[in-house]
Structures are given as structure tokens and as C-alpha cells.
PDB file of C-alpha atoms in Angstrom:
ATOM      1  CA  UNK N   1      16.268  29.125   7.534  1.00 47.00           C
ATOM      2  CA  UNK N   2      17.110  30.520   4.231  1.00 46.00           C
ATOM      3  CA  UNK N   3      20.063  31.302   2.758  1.00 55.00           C
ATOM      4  CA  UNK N   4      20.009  34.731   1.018  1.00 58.00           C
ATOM      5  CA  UNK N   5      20.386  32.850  -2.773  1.00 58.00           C
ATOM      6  CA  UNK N   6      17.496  30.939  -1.343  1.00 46.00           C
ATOM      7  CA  UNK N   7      15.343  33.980  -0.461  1.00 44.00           C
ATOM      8  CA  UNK N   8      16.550  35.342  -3.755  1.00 43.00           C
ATOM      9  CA  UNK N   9      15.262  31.988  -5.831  1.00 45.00           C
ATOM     10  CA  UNK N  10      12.290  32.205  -3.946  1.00 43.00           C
ATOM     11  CA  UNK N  11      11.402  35.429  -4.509  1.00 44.00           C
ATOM     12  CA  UNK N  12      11.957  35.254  -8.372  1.00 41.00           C
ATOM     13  CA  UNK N  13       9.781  32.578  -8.379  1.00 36.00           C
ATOM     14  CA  UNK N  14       7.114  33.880  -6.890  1.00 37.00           C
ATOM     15  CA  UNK N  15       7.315  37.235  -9.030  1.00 37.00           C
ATOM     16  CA  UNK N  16       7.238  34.824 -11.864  1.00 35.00           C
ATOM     17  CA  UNK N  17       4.209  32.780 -11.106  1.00 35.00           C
ATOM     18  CA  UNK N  18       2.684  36.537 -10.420  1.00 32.00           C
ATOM     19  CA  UNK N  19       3.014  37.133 -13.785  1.00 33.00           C
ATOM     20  CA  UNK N  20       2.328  34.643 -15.181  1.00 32.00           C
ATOM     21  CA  UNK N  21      -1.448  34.612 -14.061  1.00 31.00           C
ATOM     22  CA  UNK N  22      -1.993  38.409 -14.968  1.00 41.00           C
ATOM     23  CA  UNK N  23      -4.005  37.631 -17.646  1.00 43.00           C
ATOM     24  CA  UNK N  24      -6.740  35.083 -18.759  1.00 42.00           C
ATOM     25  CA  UNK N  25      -6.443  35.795 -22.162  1.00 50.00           C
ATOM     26  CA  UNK N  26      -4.154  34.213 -23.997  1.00 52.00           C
ATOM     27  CA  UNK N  27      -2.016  36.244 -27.070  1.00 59.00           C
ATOM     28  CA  UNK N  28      -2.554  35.345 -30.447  1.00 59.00           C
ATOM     29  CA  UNK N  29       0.949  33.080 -31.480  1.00 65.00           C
ATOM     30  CA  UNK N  30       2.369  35.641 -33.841  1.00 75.00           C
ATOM     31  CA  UNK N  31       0.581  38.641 -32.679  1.00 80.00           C
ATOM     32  CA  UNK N  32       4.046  40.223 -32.105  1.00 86.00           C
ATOM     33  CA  UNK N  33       6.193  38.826 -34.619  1.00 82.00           C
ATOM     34  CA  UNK N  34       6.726  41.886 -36.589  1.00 82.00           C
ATOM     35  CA  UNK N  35       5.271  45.168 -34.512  1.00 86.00           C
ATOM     36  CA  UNK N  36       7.730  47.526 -32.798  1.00 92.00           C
ATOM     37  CA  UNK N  37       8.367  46.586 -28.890  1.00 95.00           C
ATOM     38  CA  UNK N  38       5.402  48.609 -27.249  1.00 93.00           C
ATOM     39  CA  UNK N  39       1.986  48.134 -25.977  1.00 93.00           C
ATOM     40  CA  UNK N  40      -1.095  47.118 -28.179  1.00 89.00           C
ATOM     41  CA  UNK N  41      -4.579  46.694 -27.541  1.00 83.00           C
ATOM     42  CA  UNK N  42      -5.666  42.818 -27.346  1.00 82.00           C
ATOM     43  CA  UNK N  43      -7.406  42.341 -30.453  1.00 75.00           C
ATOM     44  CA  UNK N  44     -10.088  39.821 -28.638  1.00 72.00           C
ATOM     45  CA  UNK N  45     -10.092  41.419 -25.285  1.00 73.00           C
ATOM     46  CA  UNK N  46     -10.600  45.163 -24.571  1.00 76.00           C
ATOM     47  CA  UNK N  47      -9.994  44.821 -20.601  1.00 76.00           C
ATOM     48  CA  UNK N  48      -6.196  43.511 -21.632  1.00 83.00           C
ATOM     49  CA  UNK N  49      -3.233  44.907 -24.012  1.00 89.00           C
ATOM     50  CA  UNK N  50      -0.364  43.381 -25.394  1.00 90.00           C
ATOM     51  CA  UNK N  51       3.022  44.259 -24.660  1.00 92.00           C
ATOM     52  CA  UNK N  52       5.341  43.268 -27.531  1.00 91.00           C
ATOM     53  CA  UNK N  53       8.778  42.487 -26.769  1.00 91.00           C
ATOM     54  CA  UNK N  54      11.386  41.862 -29.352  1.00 91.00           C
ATOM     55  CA  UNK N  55       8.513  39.623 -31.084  1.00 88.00           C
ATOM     56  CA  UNK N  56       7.570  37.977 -27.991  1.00 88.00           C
ATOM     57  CA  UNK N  57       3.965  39.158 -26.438  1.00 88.00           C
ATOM     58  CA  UNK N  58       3.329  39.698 -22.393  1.00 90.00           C
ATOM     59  CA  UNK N  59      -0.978  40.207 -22.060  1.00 89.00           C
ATOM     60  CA  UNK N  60      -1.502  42.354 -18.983  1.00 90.00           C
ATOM     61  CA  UNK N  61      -5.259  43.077 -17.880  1.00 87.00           C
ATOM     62  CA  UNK N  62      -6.122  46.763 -16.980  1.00 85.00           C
ATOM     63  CA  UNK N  63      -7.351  47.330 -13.464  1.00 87.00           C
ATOM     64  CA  UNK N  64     -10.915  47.391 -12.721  1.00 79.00           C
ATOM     65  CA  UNK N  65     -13.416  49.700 -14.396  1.00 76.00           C
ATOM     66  CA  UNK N  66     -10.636  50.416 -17.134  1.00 81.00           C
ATOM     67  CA  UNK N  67     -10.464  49.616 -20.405  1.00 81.00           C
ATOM     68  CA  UNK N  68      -6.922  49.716 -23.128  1.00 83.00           C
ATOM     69  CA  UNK N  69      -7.105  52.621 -24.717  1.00 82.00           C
ATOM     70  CA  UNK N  70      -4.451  52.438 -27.599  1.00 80.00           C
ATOM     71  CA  UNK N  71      -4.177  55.910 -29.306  1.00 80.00           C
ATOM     72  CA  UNK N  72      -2.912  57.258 -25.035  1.00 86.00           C
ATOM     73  CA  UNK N  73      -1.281  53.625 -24.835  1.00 90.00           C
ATOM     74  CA  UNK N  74      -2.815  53.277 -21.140  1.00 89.00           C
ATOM     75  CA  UNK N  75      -5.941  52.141 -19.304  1.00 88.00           C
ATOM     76  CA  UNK N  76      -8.755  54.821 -19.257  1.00 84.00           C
ATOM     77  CA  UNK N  77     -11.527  54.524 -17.387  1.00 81.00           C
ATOM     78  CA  UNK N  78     -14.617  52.940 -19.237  1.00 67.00           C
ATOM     79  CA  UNK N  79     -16.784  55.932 -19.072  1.00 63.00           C
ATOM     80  CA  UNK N  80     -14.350  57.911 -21.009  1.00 61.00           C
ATOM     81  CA  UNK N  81     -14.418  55.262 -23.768  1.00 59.00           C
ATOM     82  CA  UNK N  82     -16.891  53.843 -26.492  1.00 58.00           C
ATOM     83  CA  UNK N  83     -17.518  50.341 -25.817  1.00 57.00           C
ATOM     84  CA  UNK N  84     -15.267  47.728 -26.992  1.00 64.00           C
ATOM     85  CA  UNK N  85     -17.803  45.189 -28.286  1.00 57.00           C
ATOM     86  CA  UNK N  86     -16.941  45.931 -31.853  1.00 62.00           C
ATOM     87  CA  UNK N  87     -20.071  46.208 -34.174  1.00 69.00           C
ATOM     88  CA  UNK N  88     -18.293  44.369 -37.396  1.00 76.00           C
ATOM     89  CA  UNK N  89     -18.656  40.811 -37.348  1.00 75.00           C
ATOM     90  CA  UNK N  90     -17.806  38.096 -39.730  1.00 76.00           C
ATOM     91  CA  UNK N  91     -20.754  36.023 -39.536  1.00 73.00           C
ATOM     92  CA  UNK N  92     -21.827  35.592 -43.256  1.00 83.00           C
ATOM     93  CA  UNK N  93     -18.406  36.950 -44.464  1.00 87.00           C
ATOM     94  CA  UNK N  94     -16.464  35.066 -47.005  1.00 92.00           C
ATOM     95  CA  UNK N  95     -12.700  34.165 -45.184  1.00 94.00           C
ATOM     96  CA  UNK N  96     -10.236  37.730 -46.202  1.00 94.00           C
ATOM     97  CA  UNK N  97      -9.488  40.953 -44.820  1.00 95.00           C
ATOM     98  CA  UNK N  98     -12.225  44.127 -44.183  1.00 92.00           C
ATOM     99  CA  UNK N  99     -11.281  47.886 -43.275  1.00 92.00           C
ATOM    100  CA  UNK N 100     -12.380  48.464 -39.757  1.00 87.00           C
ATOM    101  CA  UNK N 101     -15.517  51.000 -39.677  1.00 84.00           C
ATOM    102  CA  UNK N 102     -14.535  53.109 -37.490  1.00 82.00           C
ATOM    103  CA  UNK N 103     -10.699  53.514 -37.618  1.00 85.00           C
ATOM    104  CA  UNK N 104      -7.920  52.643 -40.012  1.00 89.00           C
ATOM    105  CA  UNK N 105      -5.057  52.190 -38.271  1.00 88.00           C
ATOM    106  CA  UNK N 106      -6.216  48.249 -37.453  1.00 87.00           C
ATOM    107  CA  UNK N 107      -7.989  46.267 -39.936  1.00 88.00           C
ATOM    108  CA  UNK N 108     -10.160  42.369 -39.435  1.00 85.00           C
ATOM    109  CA  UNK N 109      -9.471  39.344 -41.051  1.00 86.00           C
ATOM    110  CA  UNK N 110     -12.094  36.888 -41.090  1.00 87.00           C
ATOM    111  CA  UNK N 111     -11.158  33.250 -40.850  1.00 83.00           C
ATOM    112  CA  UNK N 112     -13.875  30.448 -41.229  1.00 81.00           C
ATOM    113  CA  UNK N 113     -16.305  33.000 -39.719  1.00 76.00           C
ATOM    114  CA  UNK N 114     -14.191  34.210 -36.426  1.00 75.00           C
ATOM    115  CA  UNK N 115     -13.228  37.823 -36.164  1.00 74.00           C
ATOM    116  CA  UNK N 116      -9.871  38.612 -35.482  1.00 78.00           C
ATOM    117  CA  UNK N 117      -8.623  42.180 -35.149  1.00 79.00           C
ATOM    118  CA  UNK N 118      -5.056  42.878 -36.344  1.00 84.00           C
ATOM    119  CA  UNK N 119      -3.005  46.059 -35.748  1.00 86.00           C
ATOM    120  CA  UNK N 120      -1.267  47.965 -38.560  1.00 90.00           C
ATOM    121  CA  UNK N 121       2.642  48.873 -37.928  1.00 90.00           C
ATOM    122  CA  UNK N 122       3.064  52.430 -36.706  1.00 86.00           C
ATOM    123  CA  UNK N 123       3.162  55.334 -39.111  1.00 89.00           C
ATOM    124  CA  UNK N 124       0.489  52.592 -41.690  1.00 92.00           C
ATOM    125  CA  UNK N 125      -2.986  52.601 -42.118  1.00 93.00           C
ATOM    126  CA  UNK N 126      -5.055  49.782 -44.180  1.00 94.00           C
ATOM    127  CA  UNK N 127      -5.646  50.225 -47.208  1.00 95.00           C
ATOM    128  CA  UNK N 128      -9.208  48.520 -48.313  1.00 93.00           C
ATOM    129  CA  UNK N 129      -8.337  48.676 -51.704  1.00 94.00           C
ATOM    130  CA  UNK N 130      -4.892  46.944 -51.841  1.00 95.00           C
ATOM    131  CA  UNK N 131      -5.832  44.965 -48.438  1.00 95.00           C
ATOM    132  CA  UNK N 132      -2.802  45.807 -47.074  1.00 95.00           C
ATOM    133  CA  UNK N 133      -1.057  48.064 -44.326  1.00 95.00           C
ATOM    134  CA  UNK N 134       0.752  51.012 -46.672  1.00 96.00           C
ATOM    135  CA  UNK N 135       1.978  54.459 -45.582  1.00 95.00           C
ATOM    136  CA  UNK N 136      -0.210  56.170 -43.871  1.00 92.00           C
ATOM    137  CA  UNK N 137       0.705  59.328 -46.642  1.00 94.00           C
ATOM    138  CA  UNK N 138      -0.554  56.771 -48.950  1.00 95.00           C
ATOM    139  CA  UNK N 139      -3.766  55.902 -47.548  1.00 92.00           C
ATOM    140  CA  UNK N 140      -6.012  58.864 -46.467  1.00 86.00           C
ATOM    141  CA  UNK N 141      -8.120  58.165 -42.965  1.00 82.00           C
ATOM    142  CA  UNK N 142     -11.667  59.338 -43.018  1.00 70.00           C
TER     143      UNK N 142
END
């Protein structure tokens, strides 16, 4: 029979192998290293977001027939949202950074031909210019 710090143990455990199987996906290694705590959409993964904790980053997948919606910081349901499959690619593109079409609040770096998606800090836009995150006062947004 368990002991209540048994039942206790066992119970943490099993939370913690819960979570730890929430998402397929895995976080890019410094993806949080310097955002604000707070949720972020996956920048390979639509179905998932990022929460960012004191530089450490938990991926959680949104339910079923949802996708991350990061302007309302929730899952939305997909018919309420363009599609994810992003139309920039860096096929072709020499390795470096590239405003993203159709916001400015993220930006993609292209790295031996592999797209990655990267998130400006809060209150920044990129600027395509410079090729870096600056105020978004700074940097007007189309």
C-alpha cells in the first residue's frame, strides 16, 4: 500500500512524464535565451508554441483543429487562420537574414539552405536594412 510521500512521488512522476511527451517537436537550443517569459509561436511548427521561461523553452501542441496564433497568444481554430506553411523559402538563398513577407515583427535566417523563423523581442520589428531587430518607432511596418 502506499504511503502518502509515495502517492505524492508517484504522482509527480507521472505529471512529469505527461509533460514531457506534449510535444513532438523539439525547441530550437537557444530559442529562449533572450525573449521575455511568455508564449511564442514554434518557428518550425504551427500546431505547437513555445513557452519561454526564464530562458528555458516548454513546446506545448495546440489541441486538434487549432493552430498558435501569436498576435491573441492562444490556439485559434484553423479556419480562422491563414495557413501556416510559410511561402518564403531559402532554397537558392545565400546563408543571412530576410524580412518576413508578410509581417515584421519575426524575421528568417537562412542557414545552408534551411529556413528558420526567429521572433523579434516585444515592442521591435526587423529592420531589412540594418538586419536587425530595432524599435519598432524606428522601423515602420507596412
Amino acid at each position: 500500500m502506499f504511503t502518502s510521500k509515495a502517492f505524492v512521488i508517484a504522482c509527480c512522476l507521472y505529471t512529469l512524464g505527461s509533460l514531457m511527451t506534449v510535444s513532438g517537436t523539439p525547441a530550437p537550443g537557444s530559442f529562449c535565451s533572450m525573449k521575455a517569459n511568455g508564449d511564442y509561436r514554434h518557428p518550425m511548427d504551427c500546431y505547437e508554441h513555445i513557452k519561454c521561461s526564464n530562458g528555458i523553452a516548454h513546446v506545448f501542441d495546440c489541441p486538434a483543429s487549432t493552430l498558435w496564433d501569436d498576435s491573441k497568444k492562444r490556439c485559434e481554430n484553423t479556419s480562422d487562420l491563414p495557413s501556416c506553411n510559410s511561402p518564403f523559402t531559402c532554397v537558392g538563398r545565400a546563408d543571412g537574414s530576410y524580412a518576413n513577407p508578410t509581417e515584421c515583427t519575426s524575421y528568417y535566417v537562412c542557414d545552408e539552405q534551411i529556413t528558420h523563423l526567429m521572433q523579434c523581442p516585444a515592442t521591435t520589428h526587423y529592420d531589412p536594412t540594418m538586419k536587425v531587430c530595432d524599435h519598432a518607432v524606428n522601423v515602420p511596418c507596412p
